[in-house]
Short mmCIF file of C-alpha atoms in Angstrom, two decimals:
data_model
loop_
_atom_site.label_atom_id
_atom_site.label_comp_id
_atom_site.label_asym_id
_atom_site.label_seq_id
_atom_site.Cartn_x
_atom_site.Cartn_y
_atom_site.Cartn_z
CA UNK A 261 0.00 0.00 0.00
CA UNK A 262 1.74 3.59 -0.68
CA UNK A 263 0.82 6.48 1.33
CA UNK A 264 -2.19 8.51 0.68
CA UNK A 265 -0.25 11.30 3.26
CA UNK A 266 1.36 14.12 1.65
CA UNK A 267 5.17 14.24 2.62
CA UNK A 268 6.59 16.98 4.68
CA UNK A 269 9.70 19.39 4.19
CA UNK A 270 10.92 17.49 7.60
CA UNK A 271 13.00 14.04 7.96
CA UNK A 272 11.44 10.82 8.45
CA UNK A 273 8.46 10.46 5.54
CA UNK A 274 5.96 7.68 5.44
CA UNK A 275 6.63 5.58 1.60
CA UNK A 276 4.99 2.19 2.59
CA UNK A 277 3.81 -0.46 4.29
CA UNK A 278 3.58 -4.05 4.51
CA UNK A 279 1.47 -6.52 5.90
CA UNK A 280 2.96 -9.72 6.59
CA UNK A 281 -0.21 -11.82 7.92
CA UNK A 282 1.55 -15.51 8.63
CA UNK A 283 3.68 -13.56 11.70
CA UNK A 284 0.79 -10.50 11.95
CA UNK A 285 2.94 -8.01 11.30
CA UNK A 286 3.06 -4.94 9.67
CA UNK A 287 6.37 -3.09 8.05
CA UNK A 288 6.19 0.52 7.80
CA UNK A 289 8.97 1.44 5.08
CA UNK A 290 10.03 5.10 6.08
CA UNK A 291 12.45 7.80 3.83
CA UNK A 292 14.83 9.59 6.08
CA UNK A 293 16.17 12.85 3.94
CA UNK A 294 15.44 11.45 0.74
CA UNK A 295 18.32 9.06 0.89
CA UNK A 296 18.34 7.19 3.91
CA UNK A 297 15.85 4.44 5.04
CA UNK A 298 14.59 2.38 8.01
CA UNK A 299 11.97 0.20 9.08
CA UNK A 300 9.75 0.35 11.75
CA UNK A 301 8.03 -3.14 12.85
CA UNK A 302 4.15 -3.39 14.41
CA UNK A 303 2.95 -5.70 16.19
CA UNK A 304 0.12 -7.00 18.69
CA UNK A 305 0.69 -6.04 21.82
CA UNK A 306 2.41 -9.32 23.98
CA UNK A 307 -0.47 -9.00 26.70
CA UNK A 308 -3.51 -9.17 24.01
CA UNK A 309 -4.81 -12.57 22.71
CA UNK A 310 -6.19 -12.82 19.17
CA UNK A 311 -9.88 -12.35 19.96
CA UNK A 312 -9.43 -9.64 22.28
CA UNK A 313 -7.42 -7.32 19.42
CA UNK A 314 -10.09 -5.71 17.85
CA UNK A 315 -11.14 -2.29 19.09
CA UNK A 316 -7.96 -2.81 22.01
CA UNK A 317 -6.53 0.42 23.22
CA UNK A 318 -3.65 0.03 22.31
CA UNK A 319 -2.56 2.02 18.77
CA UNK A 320 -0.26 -0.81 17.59
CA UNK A 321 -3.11 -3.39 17.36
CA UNK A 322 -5.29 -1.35 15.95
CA UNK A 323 -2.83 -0.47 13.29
CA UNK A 324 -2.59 -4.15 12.40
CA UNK A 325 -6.15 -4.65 12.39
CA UNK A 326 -6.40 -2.12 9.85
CA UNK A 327 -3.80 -3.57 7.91
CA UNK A 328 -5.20 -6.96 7.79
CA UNK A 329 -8.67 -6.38 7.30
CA UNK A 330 -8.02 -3.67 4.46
CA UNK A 331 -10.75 -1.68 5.04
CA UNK A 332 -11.23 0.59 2.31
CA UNK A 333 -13.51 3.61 3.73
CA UNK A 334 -12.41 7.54 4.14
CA UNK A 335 -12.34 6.64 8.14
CA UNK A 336 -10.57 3.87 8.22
CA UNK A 337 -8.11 5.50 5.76
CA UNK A 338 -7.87 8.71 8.39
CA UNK A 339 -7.76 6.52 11.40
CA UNK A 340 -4.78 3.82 9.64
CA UNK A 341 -2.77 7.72 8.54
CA UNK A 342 -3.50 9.54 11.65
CA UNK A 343 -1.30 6.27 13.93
CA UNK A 344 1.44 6.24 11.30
CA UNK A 345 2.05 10.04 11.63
CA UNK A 346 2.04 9.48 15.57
CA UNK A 347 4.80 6.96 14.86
CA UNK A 348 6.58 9.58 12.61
CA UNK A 349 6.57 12.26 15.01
CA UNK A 350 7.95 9.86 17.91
CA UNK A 351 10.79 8.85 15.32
CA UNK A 352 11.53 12.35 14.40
CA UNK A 353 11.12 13.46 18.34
CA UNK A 354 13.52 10.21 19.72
CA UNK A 355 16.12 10.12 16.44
CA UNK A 356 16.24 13.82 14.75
CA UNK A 357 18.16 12.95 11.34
CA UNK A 358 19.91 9.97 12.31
CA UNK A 359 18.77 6.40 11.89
CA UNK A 360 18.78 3.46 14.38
CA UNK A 361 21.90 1.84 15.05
CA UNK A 362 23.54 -0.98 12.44
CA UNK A 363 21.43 -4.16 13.38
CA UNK A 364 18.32 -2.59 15.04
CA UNK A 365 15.19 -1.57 13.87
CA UNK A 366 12.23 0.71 15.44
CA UNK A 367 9.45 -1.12 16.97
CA UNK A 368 6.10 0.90 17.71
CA UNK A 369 4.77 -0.44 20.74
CA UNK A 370 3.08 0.40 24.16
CA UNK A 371 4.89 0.19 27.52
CA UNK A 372 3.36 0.96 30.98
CA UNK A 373 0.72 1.99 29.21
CA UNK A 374 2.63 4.78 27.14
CA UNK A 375 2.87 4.75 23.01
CA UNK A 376 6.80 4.99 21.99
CA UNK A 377 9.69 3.92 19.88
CA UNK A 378 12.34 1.87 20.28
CA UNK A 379 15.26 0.43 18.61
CA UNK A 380 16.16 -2.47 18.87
CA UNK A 381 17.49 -6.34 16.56
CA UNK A 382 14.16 -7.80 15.09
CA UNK A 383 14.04 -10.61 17.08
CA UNK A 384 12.68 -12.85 14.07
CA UNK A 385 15.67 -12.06 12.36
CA UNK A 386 18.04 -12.75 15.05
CA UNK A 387 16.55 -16.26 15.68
CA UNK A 388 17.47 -17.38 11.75
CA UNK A 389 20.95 -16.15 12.27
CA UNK A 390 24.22 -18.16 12.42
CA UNK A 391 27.85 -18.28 13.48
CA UNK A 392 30.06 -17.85 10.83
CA UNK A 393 30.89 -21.72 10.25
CA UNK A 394 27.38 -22.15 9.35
CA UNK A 395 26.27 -19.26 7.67
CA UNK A 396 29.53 -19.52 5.44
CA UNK A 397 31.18 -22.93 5.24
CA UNK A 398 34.98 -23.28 5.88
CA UNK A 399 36.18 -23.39 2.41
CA UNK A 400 37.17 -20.06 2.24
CA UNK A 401 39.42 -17.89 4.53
CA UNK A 402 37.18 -15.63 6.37
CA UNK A 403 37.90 -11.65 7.67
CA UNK A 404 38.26 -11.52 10.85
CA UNK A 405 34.47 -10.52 13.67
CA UNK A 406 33.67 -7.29 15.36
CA UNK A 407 30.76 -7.44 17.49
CA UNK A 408 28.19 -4.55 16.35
CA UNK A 409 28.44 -2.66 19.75
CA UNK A 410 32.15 -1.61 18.54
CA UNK A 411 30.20 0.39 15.62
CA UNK A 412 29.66 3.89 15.97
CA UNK A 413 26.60 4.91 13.42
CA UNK A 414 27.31 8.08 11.46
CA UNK A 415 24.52 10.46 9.90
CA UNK A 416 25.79 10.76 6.03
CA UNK A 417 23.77 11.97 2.98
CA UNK A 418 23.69 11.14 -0.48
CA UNK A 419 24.67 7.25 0.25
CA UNK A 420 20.88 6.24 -0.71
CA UNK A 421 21.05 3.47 2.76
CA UNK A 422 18.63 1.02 2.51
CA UNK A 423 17.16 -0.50 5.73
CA UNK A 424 19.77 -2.97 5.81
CA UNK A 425 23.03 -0.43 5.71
CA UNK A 426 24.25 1.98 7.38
CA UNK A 427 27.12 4.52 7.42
CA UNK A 428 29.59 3.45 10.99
CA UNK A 429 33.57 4.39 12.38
CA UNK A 430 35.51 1.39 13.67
CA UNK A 431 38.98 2.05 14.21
CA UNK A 432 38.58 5.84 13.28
CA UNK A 433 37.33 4.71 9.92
CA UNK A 434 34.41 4.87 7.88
CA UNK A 435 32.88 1.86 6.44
CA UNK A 436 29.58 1.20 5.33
CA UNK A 437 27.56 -1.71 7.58
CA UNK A 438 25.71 -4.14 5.57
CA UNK A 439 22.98 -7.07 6.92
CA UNK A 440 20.08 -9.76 5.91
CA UNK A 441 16.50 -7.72 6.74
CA UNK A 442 14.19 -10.35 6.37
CA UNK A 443 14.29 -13.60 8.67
CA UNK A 444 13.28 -15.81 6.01
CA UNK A 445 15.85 -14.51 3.43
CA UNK A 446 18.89 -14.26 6.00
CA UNK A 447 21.03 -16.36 5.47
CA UNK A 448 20.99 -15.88 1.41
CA UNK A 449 21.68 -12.33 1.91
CA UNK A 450 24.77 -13.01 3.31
CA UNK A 451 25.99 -15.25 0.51
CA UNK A 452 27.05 -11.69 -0.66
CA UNK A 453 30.24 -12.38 1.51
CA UNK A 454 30.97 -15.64 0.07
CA UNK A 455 30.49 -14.03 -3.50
CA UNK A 456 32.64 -11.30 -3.16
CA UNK A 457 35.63 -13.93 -1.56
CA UNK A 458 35.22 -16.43 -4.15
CA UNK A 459 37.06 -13.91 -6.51
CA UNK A 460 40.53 -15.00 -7.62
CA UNK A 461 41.00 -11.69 -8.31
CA UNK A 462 40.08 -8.23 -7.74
CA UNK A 463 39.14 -5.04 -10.07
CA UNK A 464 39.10 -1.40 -9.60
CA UNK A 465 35.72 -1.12 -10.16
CA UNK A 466 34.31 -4.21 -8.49
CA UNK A 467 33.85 -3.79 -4.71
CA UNK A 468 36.34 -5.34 -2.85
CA UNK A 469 36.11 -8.05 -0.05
CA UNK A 470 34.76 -7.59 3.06
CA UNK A 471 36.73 -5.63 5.88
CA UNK A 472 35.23 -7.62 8.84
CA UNK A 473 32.31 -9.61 9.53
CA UNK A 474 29.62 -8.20 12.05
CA UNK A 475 28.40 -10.46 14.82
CA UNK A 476 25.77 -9.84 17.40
CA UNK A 477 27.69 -9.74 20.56
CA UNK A 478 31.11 -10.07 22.07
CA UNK A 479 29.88 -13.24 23.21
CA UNK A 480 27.16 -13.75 20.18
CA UNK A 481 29.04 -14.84 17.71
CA UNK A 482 26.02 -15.15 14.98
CA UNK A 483 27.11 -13.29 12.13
CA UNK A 484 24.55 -9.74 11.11
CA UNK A 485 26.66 -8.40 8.81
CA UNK A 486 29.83 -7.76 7.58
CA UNK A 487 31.70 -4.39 7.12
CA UNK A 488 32.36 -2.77 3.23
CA UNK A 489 34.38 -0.15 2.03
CA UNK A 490 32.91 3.19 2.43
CA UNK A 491 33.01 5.67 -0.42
CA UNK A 492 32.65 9.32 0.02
CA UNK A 493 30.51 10.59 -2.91
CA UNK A 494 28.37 8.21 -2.50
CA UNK A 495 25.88 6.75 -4.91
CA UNK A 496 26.68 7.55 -8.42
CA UNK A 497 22.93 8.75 -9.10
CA UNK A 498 23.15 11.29 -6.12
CA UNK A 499 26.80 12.31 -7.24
CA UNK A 500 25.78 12.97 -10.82
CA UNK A 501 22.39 14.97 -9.49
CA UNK A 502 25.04 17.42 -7.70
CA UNK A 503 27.26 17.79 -10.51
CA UNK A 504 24.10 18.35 -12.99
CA UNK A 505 22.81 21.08 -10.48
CA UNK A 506 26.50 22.94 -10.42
CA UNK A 507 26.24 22.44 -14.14
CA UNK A 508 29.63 20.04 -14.06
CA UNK A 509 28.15 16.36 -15.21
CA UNK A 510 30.20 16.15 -18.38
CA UNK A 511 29.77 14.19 -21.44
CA UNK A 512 33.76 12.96 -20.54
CA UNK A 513 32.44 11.79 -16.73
CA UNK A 514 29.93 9.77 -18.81
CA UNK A 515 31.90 8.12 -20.89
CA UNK A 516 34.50 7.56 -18.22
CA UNK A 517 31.65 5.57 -16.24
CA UNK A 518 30.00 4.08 -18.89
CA UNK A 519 33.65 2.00 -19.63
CA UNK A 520 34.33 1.52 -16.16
CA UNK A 521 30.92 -0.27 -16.02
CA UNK A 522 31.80 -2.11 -19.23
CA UNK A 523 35.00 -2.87 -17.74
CA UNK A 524 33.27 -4.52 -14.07
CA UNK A 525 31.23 -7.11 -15.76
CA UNK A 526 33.58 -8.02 -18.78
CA UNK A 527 35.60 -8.72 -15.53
CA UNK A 528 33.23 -10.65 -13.70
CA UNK A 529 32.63 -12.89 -17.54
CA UNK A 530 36.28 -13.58 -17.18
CA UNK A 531 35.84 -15.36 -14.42
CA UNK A 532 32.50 -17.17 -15.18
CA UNK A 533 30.65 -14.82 -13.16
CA UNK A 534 27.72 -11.83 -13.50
CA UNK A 535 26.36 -9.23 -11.23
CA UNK A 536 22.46 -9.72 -12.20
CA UNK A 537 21.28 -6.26 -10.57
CA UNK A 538 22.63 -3.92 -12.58
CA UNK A 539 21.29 -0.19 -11.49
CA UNK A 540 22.40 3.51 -10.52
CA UNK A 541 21.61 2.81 -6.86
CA UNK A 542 24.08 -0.20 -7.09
CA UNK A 543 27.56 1.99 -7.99
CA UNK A 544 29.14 4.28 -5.91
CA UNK A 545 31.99 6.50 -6.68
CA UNK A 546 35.23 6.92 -5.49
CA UNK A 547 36.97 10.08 -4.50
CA UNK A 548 38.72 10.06 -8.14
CA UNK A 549 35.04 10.08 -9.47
CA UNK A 550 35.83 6.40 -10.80
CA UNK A 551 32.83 4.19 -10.04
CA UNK A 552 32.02 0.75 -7.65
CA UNK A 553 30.12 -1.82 -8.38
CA UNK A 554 28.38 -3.09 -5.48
CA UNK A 555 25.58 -5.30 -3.50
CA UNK A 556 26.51 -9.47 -5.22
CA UNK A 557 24.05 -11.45 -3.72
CA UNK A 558 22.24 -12.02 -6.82
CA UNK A 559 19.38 -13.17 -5.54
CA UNK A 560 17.17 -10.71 -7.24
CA UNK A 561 17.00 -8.57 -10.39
CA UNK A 562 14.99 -4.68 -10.04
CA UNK A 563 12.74 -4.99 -13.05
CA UNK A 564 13.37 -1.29 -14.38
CA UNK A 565 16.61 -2.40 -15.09
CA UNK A 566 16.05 -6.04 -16.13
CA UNK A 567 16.26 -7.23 -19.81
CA UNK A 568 13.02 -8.62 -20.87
CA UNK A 569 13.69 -11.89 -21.17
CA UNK A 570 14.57 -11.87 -17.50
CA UNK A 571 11.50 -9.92 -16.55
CA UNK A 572 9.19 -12.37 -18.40
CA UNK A 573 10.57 -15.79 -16.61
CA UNK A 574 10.41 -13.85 -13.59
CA UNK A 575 6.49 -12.47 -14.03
CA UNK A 576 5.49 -16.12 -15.37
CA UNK A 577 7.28 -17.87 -12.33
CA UNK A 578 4.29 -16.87 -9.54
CA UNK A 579 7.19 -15.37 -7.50
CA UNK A 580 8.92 -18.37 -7.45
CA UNK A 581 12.15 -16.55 -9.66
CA UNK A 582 13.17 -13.01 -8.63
CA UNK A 583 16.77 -13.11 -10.85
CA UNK A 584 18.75 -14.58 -13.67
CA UNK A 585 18.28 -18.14 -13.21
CA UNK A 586 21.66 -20.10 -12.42
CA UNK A 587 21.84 -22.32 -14.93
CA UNK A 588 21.41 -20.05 -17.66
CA UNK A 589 24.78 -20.32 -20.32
CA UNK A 590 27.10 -17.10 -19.96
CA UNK A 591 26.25 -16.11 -23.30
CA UNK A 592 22.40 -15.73 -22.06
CA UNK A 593 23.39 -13.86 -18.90
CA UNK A 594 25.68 -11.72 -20.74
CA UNK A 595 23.49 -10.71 -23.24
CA UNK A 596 20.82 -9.50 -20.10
CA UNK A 597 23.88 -7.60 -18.22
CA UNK A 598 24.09 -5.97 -22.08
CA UNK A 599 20.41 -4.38 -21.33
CA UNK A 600 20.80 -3.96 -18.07
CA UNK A 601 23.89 -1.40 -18.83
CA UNK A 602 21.87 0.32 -21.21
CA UNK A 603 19.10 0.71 -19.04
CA UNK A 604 21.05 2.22 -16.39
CA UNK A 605 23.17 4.04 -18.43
CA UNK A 606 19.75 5.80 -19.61
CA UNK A 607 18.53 6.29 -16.20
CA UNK A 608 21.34 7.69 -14.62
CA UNK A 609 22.10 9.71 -17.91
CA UNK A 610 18.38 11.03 -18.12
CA UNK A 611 18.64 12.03 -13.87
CA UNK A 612 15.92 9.31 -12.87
CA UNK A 613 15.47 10.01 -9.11
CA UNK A 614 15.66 5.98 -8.36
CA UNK A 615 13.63 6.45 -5.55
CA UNK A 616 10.46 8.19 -7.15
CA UNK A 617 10.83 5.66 -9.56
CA UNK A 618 10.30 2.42 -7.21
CA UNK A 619 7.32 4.57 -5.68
CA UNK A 620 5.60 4.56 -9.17
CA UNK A 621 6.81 1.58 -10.54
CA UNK A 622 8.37 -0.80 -7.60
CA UNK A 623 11.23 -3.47 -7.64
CA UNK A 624 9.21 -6.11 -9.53
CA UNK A 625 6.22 -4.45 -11.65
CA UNK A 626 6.71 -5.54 -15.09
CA UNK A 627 4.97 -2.16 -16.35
CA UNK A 628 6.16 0.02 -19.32
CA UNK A 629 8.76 2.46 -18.89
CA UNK A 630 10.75 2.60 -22.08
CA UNK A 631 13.64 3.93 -23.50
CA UNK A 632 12.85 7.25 -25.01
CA UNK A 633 15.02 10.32 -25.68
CA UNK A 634 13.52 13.71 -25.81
CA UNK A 635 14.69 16.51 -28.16
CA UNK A 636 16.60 17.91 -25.68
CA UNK A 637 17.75 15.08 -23.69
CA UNK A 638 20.73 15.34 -21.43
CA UNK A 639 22.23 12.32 -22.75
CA UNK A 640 24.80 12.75 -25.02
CA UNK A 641 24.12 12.20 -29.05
CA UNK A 642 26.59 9.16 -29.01
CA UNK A 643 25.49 7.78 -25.87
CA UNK A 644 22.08 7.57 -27.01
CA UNK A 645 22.66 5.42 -30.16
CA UNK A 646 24.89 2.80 -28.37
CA UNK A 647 22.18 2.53 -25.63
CA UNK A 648 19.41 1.96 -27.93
CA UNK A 649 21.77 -1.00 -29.07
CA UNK A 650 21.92 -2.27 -25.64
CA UNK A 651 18.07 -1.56 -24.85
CA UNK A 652 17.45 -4.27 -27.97
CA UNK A 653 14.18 -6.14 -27.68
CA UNK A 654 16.06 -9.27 -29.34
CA UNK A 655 19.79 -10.35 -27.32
CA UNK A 656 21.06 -11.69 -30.63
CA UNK A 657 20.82 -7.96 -31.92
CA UNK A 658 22.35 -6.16 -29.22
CA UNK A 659 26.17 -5.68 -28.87
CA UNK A 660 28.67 -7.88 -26.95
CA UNK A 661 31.09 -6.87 -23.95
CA UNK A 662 33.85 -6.32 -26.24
CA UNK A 663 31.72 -4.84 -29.16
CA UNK A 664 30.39 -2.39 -26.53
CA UNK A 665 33.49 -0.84 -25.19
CA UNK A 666 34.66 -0.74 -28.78
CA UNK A 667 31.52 1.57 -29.42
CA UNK A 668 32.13 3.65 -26.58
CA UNK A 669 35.79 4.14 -26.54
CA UNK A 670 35.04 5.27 -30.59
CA UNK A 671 32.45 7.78 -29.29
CA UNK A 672 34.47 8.91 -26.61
CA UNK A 673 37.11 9.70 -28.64
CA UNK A 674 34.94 11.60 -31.49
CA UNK A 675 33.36 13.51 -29.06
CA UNK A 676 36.39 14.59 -27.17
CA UNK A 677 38.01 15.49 -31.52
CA UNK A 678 34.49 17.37 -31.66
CA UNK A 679 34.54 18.96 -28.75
CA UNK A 680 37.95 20.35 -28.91
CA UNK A 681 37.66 21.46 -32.56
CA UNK A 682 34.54 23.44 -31.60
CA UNK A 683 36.26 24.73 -28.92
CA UNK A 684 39.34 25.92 -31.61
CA UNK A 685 37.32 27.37 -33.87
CA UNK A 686 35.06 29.85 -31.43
CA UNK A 687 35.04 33.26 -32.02
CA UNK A 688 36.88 33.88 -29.29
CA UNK A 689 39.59 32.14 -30.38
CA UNK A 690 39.41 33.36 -34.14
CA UNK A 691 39.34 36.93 -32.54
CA UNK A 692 42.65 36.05 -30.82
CA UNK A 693 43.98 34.21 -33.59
CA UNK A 694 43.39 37.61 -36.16
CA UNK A 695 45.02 40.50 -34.08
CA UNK A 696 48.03 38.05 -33.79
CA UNK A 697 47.84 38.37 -30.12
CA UNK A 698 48.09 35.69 -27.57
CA UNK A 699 44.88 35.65 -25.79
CA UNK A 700 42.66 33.61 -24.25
CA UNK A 701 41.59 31.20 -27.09
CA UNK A 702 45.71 30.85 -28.12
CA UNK A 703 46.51 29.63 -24.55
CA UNK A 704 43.59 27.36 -24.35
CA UNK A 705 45.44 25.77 -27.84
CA UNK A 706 48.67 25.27 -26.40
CA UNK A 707 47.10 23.63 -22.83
CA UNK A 708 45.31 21.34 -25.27
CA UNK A 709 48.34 19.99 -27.19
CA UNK A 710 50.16 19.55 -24.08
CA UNK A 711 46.80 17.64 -21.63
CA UNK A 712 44.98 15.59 -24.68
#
């Protein structure tokens, strides 16, 4: 259900919520800042049986009740947005701007007798977690444990957090904090770690292991996460957004990412491998302005990004598929990373906000949203023709790995002939050029021979 509440110009907005009615709870997915995000869990109140829930005092049954019966009247409506803004103001009253500690959520619930907030681990999800022998095997070497209470949460911006991450300092450092969020998924989450170790080898644009894995205690040694390399600008969609503003997102940066992309998953085909969830709010970039690809648990593929032969096994499966199957050949898989590149090559190009677009059209809606370029799209000329090639309806017509960064290193370097001959041949520089005077335009000449 998405909220019928209009958002206010103050942290901590309402986006979502889920009923879950096997465990009777309900999920309230909330937007902190536009870029960082939590969860806050309801449920019955302990001290309530079943029968006696409806019409109880206290706000977090009734909530559920609401939920689960789905009643669709203007009251009920009210009633169901009048307790979620009471949670929101108790969030934004207890937390300010920060969110909840790696490994907790918020829990809405009454105690002696009072309506509040509190952060603490889900305790559904703690019960399905393991120690590290059993969540990971002991084929591979593993980093060494640091119990969550040694992490020191950090408020950052423009890192687009999901629930399960956070922004922390251990040792003086930053490093972003990564964990399962559902119980029933927890352990699968984690095979992130195992993916990411299983590399024989690493790449510059391919997140790197894992730092340290994150355990529950000093004396819990059940793994909830595991600590990643932190990145300063961020998420590559919020980083270009602030360069488009100051009017600095240039054609070169594009390029320049669009390779490096290339360059990641001919990588990961080298070694018989894919990503399978190709998207801007999956690549982060470095303090050179090179770009990360992150998040390998392939365990599901965001359909705004996902090729369509992907998206059509996974909307005829009944939810049974959420990704690129395993046992599809390379060539297959390859061919859907091809799209998926395109795709977020066009969304990031274009200035999607990612998260406006999973409020419209969700992780997993197989509704239209093609690949159109307006008169006066952003995107550059060149750019657009090579990702209509990768957007191809067909995989036998659309480009390989190699083919691609063929295409793009020949655009790259047209555009960088095209762009310095216009630059040569400005008036400015003419005027220069005329009255035999070294001016502006003649310096800019000589700089060029001796950078490019």
């Amino acid at each position: 259900m998405t909220s019928s509440m209009s958002s206010k110009a103050v942290p901590w907005t309402f986006i979502s919520a889920f009923y879950n009615p096997q465990i009777c709870r309900v999920i309230l997915h909330i937007d902190i800042e536009k870029c960082n995000y939590t969860n806050v869990i309801v449920e019955p109140h302990p001290e309530s049986s079943e029968s006696s829930r409806a019409g109880s005092r206290y706000l977090e049954n009734r909530l559920v009740e609401l939920h689960a019966e789905k009643p669709e009247t203007e009251c009920a409506t009210f009633e169901r947005d009048q307790i979620i803004e009471q949670i929101l103001t108790l969030c934004r009253n207890e937390y300010g701007r920060s969110a909840p500690s790696f490994g907790s959520v918020i829990y809405a619930l009454t105690v002696d007798g009072v309506f509040q907030v509190r952060a603490m681990p889900d305790h559904r999800l703690v019960q399905a977690l393991r120690n590290p022998a059993e969540t990971f095997g002991d084929d591979l070497p593993l980093p060494p444990l640091v119990p969550r209470t040694e992490l020191q949460p950090v408020a950052g911006t423009g890192q687009f957090l999901l629930s399960q991450t956070r922004l922390v300092r251990y040792n003086g450092k930053l490093y972003i904090a990564k964990g399962p969020l559902y119980p029933q998924r927890a352990l699968l989450d984690l095979s992130e770690v195992k993916n990411l170790l299983a590399l024989p080898a690493r790449h510059p644009n391919v997140i790197g292991p894992p730092t340290a894995l994150i355990t529950l205690g000093e004396t819990d040694d059940r793994v909830c996460g595991f600590l990643t390399t932190y990145h300063c600008n961020g998420n590559v969609e919020f980083y270009a957004r602030k360069l488009r503003e100051q009017g600095k997102l240039s054609p070169k940066l594009l390029f320049k990412w669009a390779l490096q992309l290339v360059d990641a998953v001919a990588f990961l085909a080298r070694h018989s491998t894919f990503h399978g969830d190709l998207k801007p709010d999956n690549i982060v970039v470095t303090d050179k302005e090179d770009i990360v690809l992150i998040d390998f648990t392939r365990l599901f593929t965001t359909f705004v990004t996902a090729s369509p032969e992907v998206r059509k096994l996974c909307a005829g499966s009944g939810g049974t598929k959420l990704g690129i199957p395993a046992h599809w050949p390379m060539e297959s898989v390859l061919s859907s990373e091809v799209y998926s590149i395109g795709r977020t090559l066009y969304l990031l190009c274009e200035g999607f906000k990612m998260a406006e677009v999973y409020q419209e059209m969700g992780w997993t809606k197989d509704a239209p949203f093609p690949t159109e370029f307006a008169p006066d799209s952003p995107t550059p000329p060149e750019l657009q023709k090579i990702i209509s090639l990768c957007v191809s309806q067909e995989p036998s017509q659309r480009p390989s790995l190699d083919a691609l960064s063929k295409m793009l290193r020949a655009a790259q370097k047209r555009y960088t002939v095209k762009w310095r001959f216009s630059r040569s041949t400005s008036p400015r520089h003419q005027q220069s050029k005329s009255e035999g005077k070294v001016g502006p335009g003649t310096f800019y000449m000589i700089r060029s021979k001796l950078l490019y």
